[in-house]
mmCIF file of C-alpha atoms in Angstrom:
data_model
loop_
_atom_site.group_PDB
_atom_site.id
_atom_site.type_symbol
_atom_site.label_atom_id
_atom_site.label_comp_id
_atom_site.label_asym_id
_atom_site.label_seq_id
_atom_site.Cartn_x
_atom_site.Cartn_y
_atom_site.Cartn_z
ATOM 1 C CA UNK A 1 11.943 -7.716 -11.491
ATOM 2 C CA UNK A 2 8.000 -8.099 -9.553
ATOM 3 C CA UNK A 3 6.688 -11.738 -11.224
ATOM 4 C CA UNK A 4 3.327 -10.993 -12.113
ATOM 5 C CA UNK A 5 0.435 -14.164 -12.731
ATOM 6 C CA UNK A 6 -3.532 -13.410 -13.622
ATOM 7 C CA UNK A 7 -3.756 -15.617 -10.907
ATOM 8 C CA UNK A 8 -1.599 -14.131 -8.022
ATOM 9 C CA UNK A 9 -1.398 -9.945 -6.496
ATOM 10 C CA UNK A 10 2.210 -10.291 -7.720
ATOM 11 C CA UNK A 11 3.094 -8.021 -10.951
ATOM 12 C CA UNK A 12 3.034 -8.672 -14.688
ATOM 13 C CA UNK A 13 6.060 -8.060 -16.182
ATOM 14 C CA UNK A 14 3.912 -5.125 -17.651
ATOM 15 C CA UNK A 15 6.963 -2.885 -19.063
ATOM 16 C CA UNK A 16 6.300 -5.214 -21.745
ATOM 17 C CA UNK A 17 3.514 -2.533 -22.474
ATOM 18 C CA UNK A 18 4.402 0.553 -21.476
ATOM 19 C CA UNK A 19 0.753 1.804 -21.933
ATOM 20 C CA UNK A 20 -0.572 5.012 -21.518
ATOM 21 C CA UNK A 21 -3.971 5.017 -19.642
ATOM 22 C CA UNK A 22 -6.624 4.846 -22.276
ATOM 23 C CA UNK A 23 -10.543 4.888 -23.006
ATOM 24 C CA UNK A 24 -11.633 2.018 -20.359
ATOM 25 C CA UNK A 25 -12.121 4.778 -17.975
ATOM 26 C CA UNK A 26 -15.747 6.412 -19.106
ATOM 27 C CA UNK A 27 -14.691 9.913 -17.708
ATOM 28 C CA UNK A 28 -16.466 11.562 -20.029
ATOM 29 C CA UNK A 29 -19.880 9.347 -19.178
ATOM 30 C CA UNK A 30 -22.317 11.642 -17.233
ATOM 31 C CA UNK A 31 -23.155 8.860 -15.078
ATOM 32 C CA UNK A 32 -19.371 7.088 -14.468
ATOM 33 C CA UNK A 33 -17.221 10.871 -14.552
ATOM 34 C CA UNK A 34 -14.333 10.160 -11.386
ATOM 35 C CA UNK A 35 -15.499 12.194 -8.413
ATOM 36 C CA UNK A 36 -13.799 10.020 -6.241
ATOM 37 C CA UNK A 37 -10.405 8.427 -6.148
ATOM 38 C CA UNK A 38 -9.324 5.738 -3.743
ATOM 39 C CA UNK A 39 -5.129 5.075 -3.344
ATOM 40 C CA UNK A 40 -2.984 2.941 -1.497
ATOM 41 C CA UNK A 41 -0.690 3.587 0.234
ATOM 42 C CA UNK A 42 2.636 1.737 0.590
ATOM 43 C CA UNK A 43 4.256 1.355 -3.133
ATOM 44 C CA UNK A 44 1.667 3.618 -4.859
ATOM 45 C CA UNK A 45 1.962 6.720 -2.554
ATOM 46 C CA UNK A 46 4.895 5.531 -0.114
ATOM 47 C CA UNK A 47 8.055 3.613 0.119
ATOM 48 C CA UNK A 48 10.705 3.256 2.603
ATOM 49 C CA UNK A 49 13.306 4.908 2.100
ATOM 50 C CA UNK A 50 15.470 2.358 2.073
ATOM 51 C CA UNK A 51 15.260 -1.681 1.878
ATOM 52 C CA UNK A 52 13.392 -2.859 4.826
ATOM 53 C CA UNK A 53 16.236 -5.714 5.342
ATOM 54 C CA UNK A 54 19.072 -2.773 5.555
ATOM 55 C CA UNK A 55 17.133 -0.841 8.060
ATOM 56 C CA UNK A 56 16.113 -4.273 9.980
ATOM 57 C CA UNK A 57 20.175 -4.961 9.457
ATOM 58 C CA UNK A 58 21.321 -1.716 10.272
ATOM 59 C CA UNK A 59 19.257 -1.736 14.134
ATOM 60 C CA UNK A 60 21.427 -5.093 14.902
ATOM 61 C CA UNK A 61 24.685 -3.566 14.627
ATOM 62 C CA UNK A 62 23.441 -0.680 16.027
ATOM 63 C CA UNK A 63 21.561 -2.874 18.952
ATOM 64 C CA UNK A 64 25.331 -5.127 19.344
ATOM 65 C CA UNK A 65 23.676 -8.282 18.669
ATOM 66 C CA UNK A 66 26.095 -11.115 19.683
ATOM 67 C CA UNK A 67 26.415 -12.978 16.849
ATOM 68 C CA UNK A 68 24.482 -10.645 14.668
ATOM 69 C CA UNK A 69 23.188 -12.270 11.612
ATOM 70 C CA UNK A 70 23.910 -11.003 8.296
ATOM 71 C CA UNK A 71 22.003 -9.109 5.685
ATOM 72 C CA UNK A 72 21.538 -11.781 3.518
ATOM 73 C CA UNK A 73 20.405 -13.810 6.504
ATOM 74 C CA UNK A 74 18.032 -11.253 7.554
ATOM 75 C CA UNK A 75 16.358 -10.988 4.153
ATOM 76 C CA UNK A 76 15.240 -14.404 4.183
ATOM 77 C CA UNK A 77 14.184 -14.019 7.513
ATOM 78 C CA UNK A 78 12.081 -11.604 7.108
ATOM 79 C CA UNK A 79 10.388 -13.309 3.987
ATOM 80 C CA UNK A 80 9.322 -16.471 6.169
ATOM 81 C CA UNK A 81 8.501 -14.258 9.207
ATOM 82 C CA UNK A 82 5.950 -11.952 7.720
ATOM 83 C CA UNK A 83 4.251 -14.158 5.539
ATOM 84 C CA UNK A 84 4.256 -15.893 8.749
ATOM 85 C CA UNK A 85 2.853 -13.223 11.023
ATOM 86 C CA UNK A 86 -0.097 -11.953 8.357
ATOM 87 C CA UNK A 87 -1.933 -15.396 7.768
ATOM 88 C CA UNK A 88 -2.033 -16.496 10.851
ATOM 89 C CA UNK A 89 -2.318 -12.742 12.402
ATOM 90 C CA UNK A 90 -4.059 -10.674 10.144
ATOM 91 C CA UNK A 91 -4.357 -7.182 9.481
ATOM 92 C CA UNK A 92 -1.415 -6.597 11.576
ATOM 93 C CA UNK A 93 -3.345 -8.013 14.588
ATOM 94 C CA UNK A 94 -6.658 -5.776 14.112
ATOM 95 C CA UNK A 95 -9.131 -9.677 13.218
ATOM 96 C CA UNK A 96 -7.438 -10.955 16.724
ATOM 97 C CA UNK A 97 -7.323 -7.207 18.592
ATOM 98 C CA UNK A 98 -3.951 -7.475 18.621
ATOM 99 C CA UNK A 99 -1.972 -4.297 19.378
ATOM 100 C CA UNK A 100 -0.292 -2.572 16.380
ATOM 101 C CA UNK A 101 3.164 -2.626 18.328
ATOM 102 C CA UNK A 102 2.854 -6.481 20.207
ATOM 103 C CA UNK A 103 1.760 -7.067 16.491
ATOM 104 C CA UNK A 104 5.654 -5.741 15.036
ATOM 105 C CA UNK A 105 7.112 -7.015 18.870
ATOM 106 C CA UNK A 106 6.615 -10.515 17.857
ATOM 107 C CA UNK A 107 7.030 -10.298 14.092
ATOM 108 C CA UNK A 108 10.602 -8.919 15.164
ATOM 109 C CA UNK A 109 11.423 -11.894 17.615
ATOM 110 C CA UNK A 110 10.350 -14.548 14.127
ATOM 111 C CA UNK A 111 12.614 -12.822 12.090
ATOM 112 C CA UNK A 112 15.876 -13.006 13.792
ATOM 113 C CA UNK A 113 14.571 -16.405 15.004
ATOM 114 C CA UNK A 114 14.165 -17.166 11.255
ATOM 115 C CA UNK A 115 16.908 -15.528 10.349
ATOM 116 C CA UNK A 116 19.493 -17.214 12.576
ATOM 117 C CA UNK A 117 18.185 -19.684 13.763
ATOM 118 C CA UNK A 118 20.816 -20.740 16.449
ATOM 119 C CA UNK A 119 21.051 -17.584 17.769
ATOM 120 C CA UNK A 120 20.279 -16.674 21.638
ATOM 121 C CA UNK A 121 19.517 -12.884 22.428
ATOM 122 C CA UNK A 122 18.705 -12.246 26.534
ATOM 123 C CA UNK A 123 15.027 -9.896 26.577
ATOM 124 C CA UNK A 124 16.785 -6.747 27.835
ATOM 125 C CA UNK A 125 18.833 -7.053 23.933
ATOM 126 C CA UNK A 126 15.724 -7.867 21.393
ATOM 127 C CA UNK A 127 13.915 -5.036 23.455
ATOM 128 C CA UNK A 128 16.566 -2.616 22.579
ATOM 129 C CA UNK A 129 17.157 -4.454 18.921
ATOM 130 C CA UNK A 130 13.045 -3.849 18.270
ATOM 131 C CA UNK A 131 12.825 -0.610 19.671
ATOM 132 C CA UNK A 132 15.201 0.571 17.670
ATOM 133 C CA UNK A 133 13.788 -0.896 14.272
ATOM 134 C CA UNK A 134 10.417 0.389 16.023
ATOM 135 C CA UNK A 135 11.121 3.673 15.940
ATOM 136 C CA UNK A 136 12.652 3.929 11.879
ATOM 137 C CA UNK A 137 9.624 3.706 10.621
ATOM 138 C CA UNK A 138 7.553 5.247 13.052
ATOM 139 C CA UNK A 139 10.235 7.964 11.894
ATOM 140 C CA UNK A 140 11.161 10.856 8.906
ATOM 141 C CA UNK A 141 13.089 8.352 8.302
ATOM 142 C CA UNK A 142 11.751 5.596 7.417
ATOM 143 C CA UNK A 143 9.687 6.966 4.660
ATOM 144 C CA UNK A 144 9.469 9.019 1.501
ATOM 145 C CA UNK A 145 7.102 10.379 -0.873
ATOM 146 C CA UNK A 146 7.167 8.673 -4.341
ATOM 147 C CA UNK A 147 7.577 11.421 -6.566
ATOM 148 C CA UNK A 148 5.135 10.903 -9.193
ATOM 149 C CA UNK A 149 2.041 10.304 -5.859
ATOM 150 C CA UNK A 150 3.179 14.302 -5.076
ATOM 151 C CA UNK A 151 2.832 16.205 -8.410
ATOM 152 C CA UNK A 152 -0.132 14.398 -8.481
ATOM 153 C CA UNK A 153 -1.408 15.051 -5.351
ATOM 154 C CA UNK A 154 -0.172 19.267 -6.002
ATOM 155 C CA UNK A 155 -1.107 19.386 -9.800
ATOM 156 C CA UNK A 156 -5.103 17.547 -8.036
ATOM 157 C CA UNK A 157 -4.867 19.953 -5.501
ATOM 158 C CA UNK A 158 -3.863 22.966 -7.557
ATOM 159 C CA UNK A 159 -7.118 22.349 -10.147
ATOM 160 C CA UNK A 160 -9.806 22.129 -6.686
ATOM 161 C CA UNK A 161 -8.586 25.535 -5.327
ATOM 162 C CA UNK A 162 -8.508 27.150 -8.810
ATOM 163 C CA UNK A 163 -12.543 25.651 -8.837
ATOM 164 C CA UNK A 164 -13.160 26.418 -5.664
ATOM 165 C CA UNK A 165 -16.594 27.899 -6.106
ATOM 166 C CA UNK A 166 -17.729 23.828 -8.498
ATOM 167 C CA UNK A 167 -17.323 21.677 -6.481
ATOM 168 C CA UNK A 168 -19.235 18.847 -9.229
ATOM 169 C CA UNK A 169 -15.689 19.497 -10.935
ATOM 170 C CA UNK A 170 -13.456 18.730 -7.016
ATOM 171 C CA UNK A 171 -12.547 14.760 -7.120
ATOM 172 C CA UNK A 172 -12.344 13.658 -3.910
ATOM 173 C CA UNK A 173 -9.156 11.879 -2.705
ATOM 174 C CA UNK A 174 -9.157 8.576 0.361
ATOM 175 C CA UNK A 175 -7.311 6.135 1.377
ATOM 176 C CA UNK A 176 -8.353 2.191 0.714
ATOM 177 C CA UNK A 177 -4.842 0.474 2.394
ATOM 178 C CA UNK A 178 -3.120 -2.825 3.558
ATOM 179 C CA UNK A 179 -1.190 -0.939 5.738
ATOM 180 C CA UNK A 180 -1.696 -0.558 10.022
ATOM 181 C CA UNK A 181 -3.593 1.920 11.546
ATOM 182 C CA UNK A 182 0.022 3.970 12.514
ATOM 183 C CA UNK A 183 0.794 4.410 8.333
ATOM 184 C CA UNK A 184 -3.278 6.955 8.944
ATOM 185 C CA UNK A 185 -1.966 8.888 12.152
ATOM 186 C CA UNK A 186 1.018 9.105 12.215
ATOM 187 C CA UNK A 187 2.895 8.674 9.104
ATOM 188 C CA UNK A 188 1.282 10.419 6.649
ATOM 189 C CA UNK A 189 0.944 13.761 8.360
ATOM 190 C CA UNK A 190 4.756 13.730 10.019
ATOM 191 C CA UNK A 191 5.329 13.482 5.703
ATOM 192 C CA UNK A 192 4.986 17.098 5.156
ATOM 193 C CA UNK A 193 1.503 16.639 6.558
ATOM 194 C CA UNK A 194 0.555 14.370 3.162
ATOM 195 C CA UNK A 195 -2.670 13.981 5.073
ATOM 196 C CA UNK A 196 -4.554 16.681 3.668
ATOM 197 C CA UNK A 197 -5.084 15.644 0.791
ATOM 198 C CA UNK A 198 -7.418 13.025 1.752
ATOM 199 C CA UNK A 199 -10.712 13.228 2.739
ATOM 200 C CA UNK A 200 -11.070 9.664 4.159
ATOM 201 C CA UNK A 201 -8.646 6.762 5.059
ATOM 202 C CA UNK A 202 -9.526 2.898 5.004
ATOM 203 C CA UNK A 203 -6.935 0.839 6.808
ATOM 204 C CA UNK A 204 -6.948 -2.953 7.113
ATOM 205 C CA UNK A 205 -6.262 -3.154 10.994
ATOM 206 C CA UNK A 206 -8.637 -0.485 11.906
ATOM 207 C CA UNK A 207 -11.657 -2.800 9.364
ATOM 208 C CA UNK A 208 -10.381 -5.861 10.401
ATOM 209 C CA UNK A 209 -10.573 -7.377 6.677
ATOM 210 C CA UNK A 210 -7.351 -6.461 4.307
ATOM 211 C CA UNK A 211 -7.394 -6.357 0.767
ATOM 212 C CA UNK A 212 -8.747 -8.603 -1.322
ATOM 213 C CA UNK A 213 -12.015 -8.839 0.527
ATOM 214 C CA UNK A 214 -14.942 -6.984 -0.129
ATOM 215 C CA UNK A 215 -15.127 -5.344 3.213
ATOM 216 C CA UNK A 216 -12.594 -2.998 3.328
ATOM 217 C CA UNK A 217 -14.018 -1.383 -0.508
ATOM 218 C CA UNK A 218 -16.909 -1.373 1.266
ATOM 219 C CA UNK A 219 -15.999 0.518 4.012
ATOM 220 C CA UNK A 220 -13.666 3.035 2.110
ATOM 221 C CA UNK A 221 -17.220 3.496 -0.272
ATOM 222 C CA UNK A 222 -19.336 3.462 2.937
ATOM 223 C CA UNK A 223 -16.824 6.782 3.912
ATOM 224 C CA UNK A 224 -16.405 8.768 0.537
ATOM 225 C CA UNK A 225 -20.063 8.885 0.166
ATOM 226 C CA UNK A 226 -20.015 10.714 3.932
ATOM 227 C CA UNK A 227 -18.441 13.346 1.386
ATOM 228 C CA UNK A 228 -20.238 12.719 -1.480
ATOM 229 C CA UNK A 229 -24.128 11.106 -0.295
ATOM 230 C CA UNK A 230 -25.345 10.497 -4.038
ATOM 231 C CA UNK A 231 -21.697 8.738 -4.842
ATOM 232 C CA UNK A 232 -22.171 5.436 -6.751
ATOM 233 C CA UNK A 233 -19.211 3.248 -7.204
ATOM 234 C CA UNK A 234 -18.700 3.196 -10.699
ATOM 235 C CA UNK A 235 -17.097 7.147 -10.124
ATOM 236 C CA UNK A 236 -15.166 5.584 -7.729
ATOM 237 C CA UNK A 237 -11.188 5.592 -8.702
ATOM 238 C CA UNK A 238 -8.947 2.673 -7.407
ATOM 239 C CA UNK A 239 -5.343 3.129 -7.352
ATOM 240 C CA UNK A 240 -3.021 0.757 -6.252
ATOM 241 C CA UNK A 241 0.076 -1.875 -7.321
ATOM 242 C CA UNK A 242 -1.299 -5.137 -6.585
ATOM 243 C CA UNK A 243 -3.072 -6.787 -9.169
ATOM 244 C CA UNK A 244 -4.978 -8.690 -7.237
ATOM 245 C CA UNK A 245 -5.550 -6.835 -3.502
ATOM 246 C CA UNK A 246 -5.946 -3.431 -5.589
ATOM 247 C CA UNK A 247 -7.096 -3.674 -9.159
ATOM 248 C CA UNK A 248 -8.868 -6.596 -9.524
ATOM 249 C CA UNK A 249 -10.888 -6.265 -6.324
ATOM 250 C CA UNK A 250 -11.987 -3.169 -6.932
ATOM 251 C CA UNK A 251 -13.320 -3.764 -10.156
ATOM 252 C CA UNK A 252 -15.370 -6.773 -9.191
ATOM 253 C CA UNK A 253 -16.069 -4.738 -6.173
ATOM 254 C CA UNK A 254 -17.728 -2.119 -9.305
ATOM 255 C CA UNK A 255 -15.441 0.504 -8.701
ATOM 256 C CA UNK A 256 -13.266 1.163 -11.714
ATOM 257 C CA UNK A 257 -9.551 0.833 -11.065
ATOM 258 C CA UNK A 258 -6.130 1.187 -13.139
ATOM 259 C CA UNK A 259 -3.465 -1.183 -12.128
ATOM 260 C CA UNK A 260 -0.006 0.921 -11.423
ATOM 261 C CA UNK A 261 2.813 -0.629 -12.058
ATOM 262 C CA UNK A 262 6.206 -0.158 -9.805
ATOM 263 C CA UNK A 263 7.835 -3.419 -11.795
ATOM 264 C CA UNK A 264 10.552 -1.068 -12.605
ATOM 265 C CA UNK A 265 10.782 1.262 -9.291
ATOM 266 C CA UNK A 266 13.646 0.339 -7.408
ATOM 267 C CA UNK A 267 12.493 1.796 -4.582
ATOM 268 C CA UNK A 268 8.844 -0.698 -4.332
ATOM 269 C CA UNK A 269 9.042 -4.295 -3.654
ATOM 270 C CA UNK A 270 6.129 -5.956 -3.347
ATOM 271 C CA UNK A 271 6.503 -8.288 -0.168
ATOM 272 C CA UNK A 272 2.054 -10.138 0.121
ATOM 273 C CA UNK A 273 2.570 -12.661 -3.777
ATOM 274 C CA UNK A 274 0.952 -15.469 -2.008
ATOM 275 C CA UNK A 275 -2.876 -13.838 -2.512
ATOM 276 C CA UNK A 276 -5.389 -15.145 -5.373
ATOM 277 C CA UNK A 277 -6.962 -11.961 -7.134
ATOM 278 C CA UNK A 278 -10.830 -12.346 -7.426
ATOM 279 C CA UNK A 279 -12.460 -12.357 -10.518
ATOM 280 C CA UNK A 280 -14.229 -10.166 -13.024
ATOM 281 C CA UNK A 281 -16.500 -9.565 -15.547
ATOM 282 C CA UNK A 282 -14.236 -9.081 -18.889
ATOM 283 C CA UNK A 283 -10.870 -9.794 -17.075
ATOM 284 C CA UNK A 284 -7.903 -10.320 -19.090
ATOM 285 C CA UNK A 285 -4.319 -9.261 -20.488
ATOM 286 C CA UNK A 286 -6.477 -7.224 -22.823
ATOM 287 C CA UNK A 287 -8.327 -5.419 -19.853
ATOM 288 C CA UNK A 288 -5.122 -5.734 -17.930
ATOM 289 C CA UNK A 289 -2.513 -3.710 -20.565
ATOM 290 C CA UNK A 290 -5.710 -1.102 -21.202
ATOM 291 C CA UNK A 291 -5.685 -0.063 -17.349
ATOM 292 C CA UNK A 292 -2.208 0.047 -16.801
ATOM 293 C CA UNK A 293 -0.074 2.787 -16.060
ATOM 294 C CA UNK A 294 3.416 3.082 -14.818
ATOM 295 C CA UNK A 295 2.980 6.882 -12.867
ATOM 296 C CA UNK A 296 0.827 8.895 -11.611
ATOM 297 C CA UNK A 297 1.219 11.327 -13.442
ATOM 298 C CA UNK A 298 -0.841 9.554 -16.950
ATOM 299 C CA UNK A 299 -3.800 10.202 -13.818
ATOM 300 C CA UNK A 300 -3.740 14.048 -13.829
ATOM 301 C CA UNK A 301 -2.934 14.061 -17.781
ATOM 302 C CA UNK A 302 -6.734 12.022 -17.988
ATOM 303 C CA UNK A 303 -8.543 13.471 -15.646
ATOM 304 C CA UNK A 304 -7.634 17.225 -15.725
ATOM 305 C CA UNK A 305 -8.220 16.949 -19.628
ATOM 306 C CA UNK A 306 -11.170 19.050 -20.930
#
């Protein structure tokens, strides 16, 4: 289970509260009516089909690396390497202008190094291994759409189709995510054309800023305003599974926000646990409890109520 403190982006043990959406979202107010929803990707809409570490280890076996690390060694190696790379080269290389594939190549090399410090692999061996890993996470075998996410998107699409003649009742959907560009351009489209549900795509690698930085939320807001020029920040609802990156920063920026508690979902694992949660007006455990959901189906229940 993910452990959550008010100061970090880990997730509080919100199963202690198990609340549904409450009235702190001013959806009935004319000025604050939700007109756009901003969504995180990994952990909110998508999850890997199997644990990341299993995929990395399966690739080691497939590539027939000599003296391969164990799955436990790979787990520790990934944890150390991923943190190192995220800190020294943020936004999957976007800040330094490093191509995404090269960022991942160095990261995977670090995973092997930390998993098996005495492991010596030729360039040919490593290239064979890395390509297998990179292919996996660029294929339909790498990711799946979470069930409640698909249900929410389908329900909102049906609502949009039923009110096609009234734009005022339709809700604009977009992506605001700390994911690589490849997710926007390849992963979402290959998952049953999931990209067709969204009108904007803001990812950290493109923006060169990552959540919880305000710049990525500003980029998302500006993209949303292309479609709705008079859109107010208070009319945007952001939903994600990170307390620091999604909930606190969205509220600080001026969006409405929901904290999606995935702590009981075995398919979702949080890897970034070192970020500080921004302050916002009214920050408290009570506010968090009142704006926490455990399923995106709860969003549908709220938004489609008359």
